[in-house]
Amino acid sequence: MKKLKLLFFPIILALAFGLMLSCAKKSSDDGGSSTTSTTSDDDTTSDGDFGGGDFGGDTGDFGGDTGDFGGDTGDSGGDTGDSGGDTGDLGGGDDTTTTDNTAPSNPTNYTSLPRNGNVYLSWYNPNDSDFYLVKVYRTTSTNPSAYNLTLIYSGSSTNYTDNSVTNYTTYYFYIYAYDSSGNASSGLYVGGTPYITISSSDLLLLQGAAIYGQDGQYLGDITGQYNTNSIFNSYGTYGSSYSSTSIWNTYGNYGSSYGSYSAFNSFTTTPPIIYKNSVALGYLTTNSYKTPGIDPRSLILYKNSFY
């Protein structure tokens, strides 16, 4: 019996040791209290960690401080909200724009030269750095408005010839300078009355000639305006606009546009005749069909040529 007990003791002891090992193994598999595992040639590990819960840094970091990605909190290579400049700016600079409201200077040396059937205009353009062009308008009014201004030239030249005019009509030519912003100068004007010219040789021939109506009435001499009988003496018998024997009386027989003996009736066939040394030189008339003739509207323009 004693011998049998000795045989079973090692078996019981082995079974007990095996049971202890089995319990220990089961406790480890069920996630019991942490236990340091054995190490090997591989990296040291602990429960739930890959490098101690970190990836190359402090908790929750990726190569920097908490919540950072290569810089200060919320920054990406610069100050908060900036992109290469001040807050709200894109490349900096001043966005203010300037409007040009300054009118250019007027043209200078503006003159007119009336001729037969045209008026030649010339001027100097202003020296403003932003000068662009000039505009020239024609009118028959000395107090013009937009409705009676006719644009006849627009450009940067310094002269223009207006051929769309009628002889013995007085015109006014307004000129304005414009800059590249569209501002206009205050403007200025010159007048001009196109007319049929009288040659210097004809002026010489007319000096001292006498005028007679076709009814035989003496109507004065073509002499200087201070001579008593001169048709240019505005106070004399033959030069006054009130005298019945004056060709300048628009209501008289010799100055009316309807008088049959009038120098200003463009349809009459019996206008006054110019004589010199008892020889007829031609007619004094506005009727262009009566030739040779001198237009009285031209003659008055040359009154200073006579003595």
mmCIF file of C-alpha atoms in Angstrom:
data_model
loop_
_atom_site.group_PDB
_atom_site.id
_atom_site.type_symbol
_atom_site.label_atom_id
_atom_site.label_comp_id
_atom_site.label_asym_id
_atom_site.label_seq_id
_atom_site.Cartn_x
_atom_site.Cartn_y
_atom_site.Cartn_z
ATOM 1 C CA MET A 1 0.000 0.000 0.000
ATOM 2 C CA LYS A 2 2.778 2.353 0.967
ATOM 3 C CA LYS A 3 4.550 1.416 -2.223
ATOM 4 C CA LEU A 4 1.437 2.126 -4.269
ATOM 5 C CA LYS A 5 1.183 5.614 -2.735
ATOM 6 C CA LEU A 6 4.707 6.384 -3.658
ATOM 7 C CA LEU A 7 3.926 5.440 -7.260
ATOM 8 C CA PHE A 8 0.929 7.795 -7.494
ATOM 9 C CA PHE A 9 2.581 10.836 -5.796
ATOM 10 C CA PRO A 10 4.697 11.852 -8.780
ATOM 11 C CA ILE A 11 1.646 11.474 -11.027
ATOM 12 C CA ILE A 12 -0.502 13.700 -8.794
ATOM 13 C CA LEU A 13 2.301 16.252 -8.511
ATOM 14 C CA ALA A 14 2.618 16.389 -12.312
ATOM 15 C CA LEU A 15 -1.111 16.789 -12.744
ATOM 16 C CA ALA A 16 -1.173 19.650 -10.223
ATOM 17 C CA PHE A 17 1.730 21.447 -11.919
ATOM 18 C CA GLY A 18 0.037 21.009 -15.276
ATOM 19 C CA LEU A 19 -3.185 22.450 -13.905
ATOM 20 C CA MET A 20 -1.334 25.488 -12.583
ATOM 21 C CA LEU A 21 0.241 26.099 -15.981
ATOM 22 C CA SER A 22 -3.106 25.749 -17.673
ATOM 23 C CA CYS A 23 -4.686 28.325 -15.356
ATOM 24 C CA ALA A 24 -1.847 30.735 -15.849
ATOM 25 C CA LYS A 25 -2.092 30.433 -19.640
ATOM 26 C CA LYS A 26 -5.873 30.987 -19.574
ATOM 27 C CA SER A 27 -5.486 34.122 -17.411
ATOM 28 C CA SER A 28 -3.025 35.584 -19.941
ATOM 29 C CA ASP A 29 -5.292 34.871 -22.918
ATOM 30 C CA ASP A 30 -8.343 36.532 -21.254
ATOM 31 C CA GLY A 31 -6.623 40.001 -21.045
ATOM 32 C CA GLY A 32 -6.050 39.985 -17.301
ATOM 33 C CA SER A 33 -3.671 42.330 -15.516
ATOM 34 C CA SER A 34 -0.731 43.489 -17.663
ATOM 35 C CA THR A 35 2.244 41.257 -17.653
ATOM 36 C CA THR A 36 5.636 41.952 -19.125
ATOM 37 C CA SER A 37 6.232 39.603 -21.999
ATOM 38 C CA THR A 38 9.479 38.028 -22.789
ATOM 39 C CA THR A 39 11.814 39.730 -25.196
ATOM 40 C CA SER A 40 13.466 38.414 -28.268
ATOM 41 C CA ASP A 41 15.670 39.799 -31.028
ATOM 42 C CA ASP A 42 12.597 41.806 -32.310
ATOM 43 C CA ASP A 43 11.416 45.290 -31.030
ATOM 44 C CA THR A 44 10.096 45.467 -27.476
ATOM 45 C CA THR A 45 6.278 45.584 -27.381
ATOM 46 C CA SER A 46 3.664 46.316 -24.753
ATOM 47 C CA ASP A 47 -0.117 46.030 -24.664
ATOM 48 C CA GLY A 48 -1.879 48.036 -27.521
ATOM 49 C CA ASP A 49 1.269 50.023 -28.494
ATOM 50 C CA PHE A 50 3.296 50.364 -31.694
ATOM 51 C CA GLY A 51 6.308 52.217 -30.423
ATOM 52 C CA GLY A 52 4.502 53.253 -27.227
ATOM 53 C CA GLY A 53 1.324 54.650 -28.913
ATOM 54 C CA ASP A 54 3.410 57.182 -30.880
ATOM 55 C CA PHE A 55 4.773 57.354 -34.407
ATOM 56 C CA GLY A 56 8.137 59.054 -33.922
ATOM 57 C CA GLY A 57 7.007 61.713 -31.431
ATOM 58 C CA ASP A 58 4.749 62.769 -28.589
ATOM 59 C CA THR A 59 1.182 61.630 -28.252
ATOM 60 C CA GLY A 60 -0.909 62.664 -31.263
ATOM 61 C CA ASP A 61 2.048 64.334 -32.995
ATOM 62 C CA PHE A 62 3.360 63.873 -36.484
ATOM 63 C CA GLY A 63 6.829 65.442 -36.511
ATOM 64 C CA GLY A 64 5.947 68.456 -34.358
ATOM 65 C CA ASP A 65 3.974 69.946 -31.493
ATOM 66 C CA THR A 66 0.388 69.022 -30.709
ATOM 67 C CA GLY A 67 -1.870 69.650 -33.697
ATOM 68 C CA ASP A 68 0.983 71.060 -35.778
ATOM 69 C CA PHE A 69 2.104 70.217 -39.251
ATOM 70 C CA GLY A 70 5.562 71.728 -39.743
ATOM 71 C CA GLY A 71 4.787 75.083 -38.136
ATOM 72 C CA ASP A 72 2.737 77.074 -35.635
ATOM 73 C CA THR A 73 -0.890 76.271 -34.921
ATOM 74 C CA GLY A 74 -3.073 76.813 -38.036
ATOM 75 C CA ASP A 75 -0.158 78.160 -40.067
ATOM 76 C CA SER A 76 1.128 77.007 -43.389
ATOM 77 C CA GLY A 77 4.377 78.856 -44.111
ATOM 78 C CA GLY A 78 3.226 82.338 -43.050
ATOM 79 C CA ASP A 79 1.113 84.512 -40.770
ATOM 80 C CA THR A 80 -2.542 83.711 -40.162
ATOM 81 C CA GLY A 81 -4.722 84.601 -43.214
ATOM 82 C CA ASP A 82 -1.770 85.938 -45.214
ATOM 83 C CA SER A 83 -0.718 84.965 -48.683
ATOM 84 C CA GLY A 84 2.485 86.821 -49.514
ATOM 85 C CA GLY A 85 1.242 90.213 -48.317
ATOM 86 C CA ASP A 86 -0.836 92.137 -45.805
ATOM 87 C CA THR A 87 -4.141 90.753 -44.551
ATOM 88 C CA GLY A 88 -6.719 90.796 -47.382
ATOM 89 C CA ASP A 89 -4.126 91.793 -49.964
ATOM 90 C CA LEU A 90 -3.035 89.834 -52.977
ATOM 91 C CA GLY A 91 0.395 91.106 -53.940
ATOM 92 C CA GLY A 92 -0.005 94.467 -52.162
ATOM 93 C CA GLY A 93 -0.313 97.797 -54.011
ATOM 94 C CA ASP A 94 -2.738 100.749 -54.072
ATOM 95 C CA ASP A 95 -6.062 100.109 -55.795
ATOM 96 C CA THR A 96 -6.941 103.864 -56.053
ATOM 97 C CA THR A 97 -7.604 105.128 -59.627
ATOM 98 C CA THR A 98 -7.326 108.745 -60.843
ATOM 99 C CA THR A 99 -9.839 110.390 -63.209
ATOM 100 C CA ASP A 100 -8.616 113.153 -65.545
ATOM 101 C CA ASN A 101 -11.092 116.036 -65.497
ATOM 102 C CA THR A 102 -8.652 118.762 -66.576
ATOM 103 C CA ALA A 103 -9.598 120.509 -69.830
ATOM 104 C CA PRO A 104 -6.813 121.090 -72.369
ATOM 105 C CA SER A 105 -5.713 124.534 -73.508
ATOM 106 C CA ASN A 106 -7.372 126.219 -76.471
ATOM 107 C CA PRO A 107 -5.648 126.284 -79.859
ATOM 108 C CA THR A 108 -3.720 129.500 -80.523
ATOM 109 C CA ASN A 109 -3.206 131.842 -83.503
ATOM 110 C CA TYR A 110 -6.626 130.941 -84.865
ATOM 111 C CA THR A 111 -7.321 132.879 -88.085
ATOM 112 C CA SER A 112 -9.638 132.817 -91.094
ATOM 113 C CA LEU A 113 -8.989 133.806 -94.685
ATOM 114 C CA PRO A 114 -12.213 134.216 -96.710
ATOM 115 C CA ARG A 115 -11.909 133.652 -100.430
ATOM 116 C CA ASN A 116 -14.158 133.097 -103.397
ATOM 117 C CA GLY A 117 -16.377 130.161 -102.446
ATOM 118 C CA ASN A 118 -14.380 129.045 -99.410
ATOM 119 C CA VAL A 119 -12.832 130.028 -96.081
ATOM 120 C CA TYR A 120 -9.330 128.915 -95.113
ATOM 121 C CA LEU A 121 -8.802 128.325 -91.371
ATOM 122 C CA SER A 122 -5.478 127.881 -89.576
ATOM 123 C CA TRP A 123 -4.352 127.465 -85.950
ATOM 124 C CA TYR A 124 -1.683 126.032 -83.636
ATOM 125 C CA ASN A 125 -2.584 122.969 -81.597
ATOM 126 C CA PRO A 126 -2.066 123.205 -77.807
ATOM 127 C CA ASN A 127 1.091 121.789 -76.232
ATOM 128 C CA ASP A 128 -0.734 119.662 -73.641
ATOM 129 C CA SER A 129 0.926 116.254 -73.253
ATOM 130 C CA ASP A 130 -2.439 114.468 -73.581
ATOM 131 C CA PHE A 131 -3.718 116.531 -76.533
ATOM 132 C CA TYR A 132 -5.703 114.324 -78.919
ATOM 133 C CA LEU A 133 -7.511 116.351 -81.602
ATOM 134 C CA VAL A 134 -9.471 119.495 -82.458
ATOM 135 C CA LYS A 135 -13.048 119.853 -83.678
ATOM 136 C CA VAL A 136 -14.209 122.772 -85.827
ATOM 137 C CA TYR A 137 -17.861 123.746 -86.119
ATOM 138 C CA ARG A 138 -19.507 126.189 -88.528
ATOM 139 C CA THR A 139 -22.532 128.374 -87.800
ATOM 140 C CA THR A 140 -24.064 131.660 -88.902
ATOM 141 C CA SER A 141 -24.878 132.629 -85.311
ATOM 142 C CA THR A 142 -22.756 134.588 -82.849
ATOM 143 C CA ASN A 143 -24.641 132.862 -80.026
ATOM 144 C CA PRO A 144 -24.600 129.249 -81.157
ATOM 145 C CA SER A 145 -26.085 126.175 -79.538
ATOM 146 C CA ALA A 146 -25.825 122.511 -80.386
ATOM 147 C CA TYR A 147 -28.721 122.603 -82.878
ATOM 148 C CA ASN A 148 -27.103 125.138 -85.212
ATOM 149 C CA LEU A 149 -23.496 123.966 -85.058
ATOM 150 C CA THR A 150 -22.254 121.923 -88.005
ATOM 151 C CA LEU A 151 -19.135 119.807 -87.475
ATOM 152 C CA ILE A 152 -16.839 120.422 -90.438
ATOM 153 C CA TYR A 153 -13.501 119.061 -89.185
ATOM 154 C CA SER A 154 -12.164 116.605 -86.596
ATOM 155 C CA GLY A 155 -8.466 115.728 -86.450
ATOM 156 C CA SER A 156 -5.002 116.830 -85.392
ATOM 157 C CA SER A 157 -4.082 118.990 -88.394
ATOM 158 C CA THR A 158 -3.429 122.737 -88.068
ATOM 159 C CA ASN A 159 -5.549 124.008 -90.977
ATOM 160 C CA TYR A 160 -8.738 123.335 -92.884
ATOM 161 C CA THR A 161 -10.508 124.801 -95.925
ATOM 162 C CA ASP A 162 -14.289 124.943 -95.763
ATOM 163 C CA ASN A 163 -15.684 124.775 -99.284
ATOM 164 C CA SER A 164 -19.323 124.363 -98.238
ATOM 165 C CA VAL A 165 -20.031 128.066 -97.919
ATOM 166 C CA THR A 166 -21.877 130.709 -99.906
ATOM 167 C CA ASN A 167 -20.258 133.928 -101.014
ATOM 168 C CA TYR A 168 -21.172 137.042 -99.034
ATOM 169 C CA THR A 169 -22.655 135.050 -96.145
ATOM 170 C CA THR A 170 -20.900 135.640 -92.837
ATOM 171 C CA TYR A 171 -19.927 132.484 -90.949
ATOM 172 C CA TYR A 172 -18.462 131.829 -87.509
ATOM 173 C CA PHE A 173 -16.062 128.956 -86.993
ATOM 174 C CA TYR A 174 -15.771 127.571 -83.460
ATOM 175 C CA ILE A 175 -12.787 125.428 -82.541
ATOM 176 C CA TYR A 176 -12.294 123.171 -79.495
ATOM 177 C CA ALA A 177 -9.322 121.072 -78.385
ATOM 178 C CA TYR A 178 -9.840 117.621 -76.869
ATOM 179 C CA ASP A 179 -7.506 115.480 -74.783
ATOM 180 C CA SER A 180 -7.236 111.677 -74.695
ATOM 181 C CA SER A 181 -9.747 111.538 -71.810
ATOM 182 C CA GLY A 182 -12.406 113.370 -73.811
ATOM 183 C CA ASN A 183 -12.124 116.690 -71.991
ATOM 184 C CA ALA A 184 -12.807 119.747 -74.184
ATOM 185 C CA SER A 185 -11.288 123.218 -74.030
ATOM 186 C CA SER A 186 -13.458 126.314 -73.550
ATOM 187 C CA GLY A 187 -13.308 127.041 -77.284
ATOM 188 C CA LEU A 188 -12.926 130.161 -79.415
ATOM 189 C CA TYR A 189 -14.133 131.372 -82.805
ATOM 190 C CA VAL A 190 -13.311 133.484 -85.843
ATOM 191 C CA GLY A 191 -15.603 134.938 -88.465
ATOM 192 C CA GLY A 192 -15.304 134.816 -92.226
ATOM 193 C CA THR A 193 -17.279 136.000 -95.240
ATOM 194 C CA PRO A 194 -16.328 134.373 -98.534
ATOM 195 C CA TYR A 195 -16.517 136.700 -101.532
ATOM 196 C CA ILE A 196 -15.463 137.190 -105.114
ATOM 197 C CA THR A 197 -12.059 138.795 -105.084
ATOM 198 C CA ILE A 198 -11.067 141.818 -107.100
ATOM 199 C CA SER A 199 -7.627 141.740 -108.637
ATOM 200 C CA SER A 200 -5.129 144.478 -107.917
ATOM 201 C CA SER A 201 -5.211 145.537 -111.561
ATOM 202 C CA ASP A 202 -9.000 145.929 -111.438
ATOM 203 C CA LEU A 203 -8.744 147.913 -108.196
ATOM 204 C CA LEU A 204 -6.340 150.292 -109.896
ATOM 205 C CA LEU A 205 -8.716 150.639 -112.830
ATOM 206 C CA LEU A 206 -11.672 151.359 -110.531
ATOM 207 C CA GLN A 207 -9.912 154.117 -108.622
ATOM 208 C CA GLY A 208 -11.725 157.421 -109.352
ATOM 209 C CA ALA A 209 -14.476 155.818 -111.478
ATOM 210 C CA ALA A 210 -18.037 157.181 -111.350
ATOM 211 C CA ILE A 211 -21.308 155.247 -110.996
ATOM 212 C CA TYR A 212 -24.530 156.043 -112.856
ATOM 213 C CA GLY A 213 -27.942 154.468 -112.745
ATOM 214 C CA GLN A 214 -29.416 153.377 -116.073
ATOM 215 C CA ASP A 215 -32.014 156.024 -115.544
ATOM 216 C CA GLY A 216 -29.188 158.596 -115.753
ATOM 217 C CA GLN A 217 -28.901 159.281 -111.999
ATOM 218 C CA TYR A 218 -25.383 160.023 -110.735
ATOM 219 C CA LEU A 219 -24.671 157.696 -107.760
ATOM 220 C CA GLY A 220 -21.190 158.804 -106.575
ATOM 221 C CA ASP A 221 -17.497 158.040 -107.098
ATOM 222 C CA ILE A 222 -15.249 155.102 -106.192
ATOM 223 C CA THR A 223 -12.758 157.005 -104.048
ATOM 224 C CA GLY A 224 -11.531 157.112 -100.448
ATOM 225 C CA GLN A 225 -14.200 157.165 -97.724
ATOM 226 C CA TYR A 226 -13.401 160.724 -96.664
ATOM 227 C CA ASN A 227 -14.228 162.231 -100.038
ATOM 228 C CA THR A 228 -17.546 164.057 -100.252
ATOM 229 C CA ASN A 229 -18.863 162.150 -103.258
ATOM 230 C CA SER A 230 -17.398 158.778 -102.285
ATOM 231 C CA ILE A 231 -19.778 155.855 -102.185
ATOM 232 C CA PHE A 232 -17.837 154.773 -99.047
ATOM 233 C CA ASN A 233 -18.564 157.966 -97.109
ATOM 234 C CA SER A 234 -21.226 156.731 -94.718
ATOM 235 C CA TYR A 235 -22.229 160.327 -93.913
ATOM 236 C CA GLY A 236 -22.298 161.570 -97.509
ATOM 237 C CA THR A 237 -25.063 161.856 -100.070
ATOM 238 C CA TYR A 238 -23.869 158.758 -101.947
ATOM 239 C CA GLY A 239 -22.618 156.632 -99.091
ATOM 240 C CA SER A 240 -25.288 156.962 -96.444
ATOM 241 C CA SER A 241 -27.665 154.058 -95.959
ATOM 242 C CA TYR A 242 -30.496 156.613 -95.692
ATOM 243 C CA SER A 243 -29.849 158.598 -98.889
ATOM 244 C CA SER A 244 -32.197 158.040 -101.821
ATOM 245 C CA THR A 245 -29.247 158.221 -104.217
ATOM 246 C CA SER A 246 -27.105 155.698 -102.335
ATOM 247 C CA ILE A 247 -26.581 152.138 -103.499
ATOM 248 C CA TRP A 248 -26.406 151.154 -99.761
ATOM 249 C CA ASN A 249 -29.987 152.157 -99.045
ATOM 250 C CA THR A 250 -31.745 148.794 -98.930
ATOM 251 C CA TYR A 251 -35.120 150.471 -99.374
ATOM 252 C CA GLY A 252 -34.118 152.835 -102.222
ATOM 253 C CA ASN A 253 -34.323 152.441 -105.971
ATOM 254 C CA TYR A 254 -30.582 151.735 -106.263
ATOM 255 C CA GLY A 255 -30.016 149.495 -103.237
ATOM 256 C CA SER A 256 -33.181 147.425 -102.857
ATOM 257 C CA SER A 257 -33.181 143.751 -103.752
ATOM 258 C CA TYR A 258 -36.283 144.479 -105.884
ATOM 259 C CA GLY A 259 -35.451 147.804 -107.581
ATOM 260 C CA SER A 260 -35.051 147.532 -111.332
ATOM 261 C CA TYR A 261 -32.071 149.929 -111.235
ATOM 262 C CA SER A 262 -30.589 148.468 -108.071
ATOM 263 C CA ALA A 263 -27.068 147.150 -107.735
ATOM 264 C CA PHE A 264 -28.407 144.496 -105.309
ATOM 265 C CA ASN A 265 -31.167 143.020 -107.454
ATOM 266 C CA SER A 266 -29.733 139.700 -108.615
ATOM 267 C CA PHE A 267 -32.293 139.417 -111.416
ATOM 268 C CA THR A 268 -32.390 142.894 -112.889
ATOM 269 C CA THR A 269 -31.104 143.537 -116.386
ATOM 270 C CA THR A 270 -30.630 147.268 -115.790
ATOM 271 C CA PRO A 271 -28.151 147.635 -112.913
ATOM 272 C CA PRO A 272 -25.868 150.686 -112.410
ATOM 273 C CA ILE A 273 -22.916 151.128 -114.773
ATOM 274 C CA ILE A 274 -19.300 152.037 -113.848
ATOM 275 C CA TYR A 275 -17.662 154.740 -116.003
ATOM 276 C CA LYS A 276 -14.143 156.068 -116.130
ATOM 277 C CA ASN A 277 -13.169 158.851 -118.443
ATOM 278 C CA SER A 278 -16.586 158.483 -120.051
ATOM 279 C CA VAL A 279 -15.892 154.849 -120.889
ATOM 280 C CA ALA A 280 -18.069 152.072 -119.460
ATOM 281 C CA LEU A 281 -15.960 149.569 -117.517
ATOM 282 C CA GLY A 282 -18.760 147.217 -116.543
ATOM 283 C CA TYR A 283 -21.776 146.757 -114.302
ATOM 284 C CA LEU A 284 -22.036 147.180 -110.552
ATOM 285 C CA THR A 285 -24.392 144.317 -109.730
ATOM 286 C CA THR A 286 -25.022 141.094 -107.812
ATOM 287 C CA ASN A 287 -26.406 139.558 -110.996
ATOM 288 C CA SER A 288 -23.630 137.165 -112.035
ATOM 289 C CA TYR A 289 -25.021 137.006 -115.569
ATOM 290 C CA LYS A 290 -24.342 140.666 -116.238
ATOM 291 C CA THR A 291 -20.725 140.746 -117.401
ATOM 292 C CA PRO A 292 -18.271 142.240 -117.051
ATOM 293 C CA GLY A 293 -19.428 143.069 -113.566
ATOM 294 C CA ILE A 294 -18.217 143.994 -110.087
ATOM 295 C CA ASP A 295 -20.194 142.783 -107.114
ATOM 296 C CA PRO A 296 -20.894 145.689 -104.703
ATOM 297 C CA ARG A 297 -20.505 143.250 -101.780
ATOM 298 C CA SER A 298 -16.905 142.694 -102.879
ATOM 299 C CA LEU A 299 -16.299 146.364 -103.573
ATOM 300 C CA ILE A 300 -17.166 147.406 -100.015
ATOM 301 C CA LEU A 301 -14.554 144.963 -98.683
ATOM 302 C CA TYR A 302 -11.856 146.856 -100.582
ATOM 303 C CA LYS A 303 -12.902 150.365 -99.529
ATOM 304 C CA ASN A 304 -9.583 150.913 -97.779
ATOM 305 C CA SER A 305 -7.784 150.314 -101.068
ATOM 306 C CA PHE A 306 -9.085 153.564 -102.502
ATOM 307 C CA TYR A 307 -8.034 157.171 -101.884
#
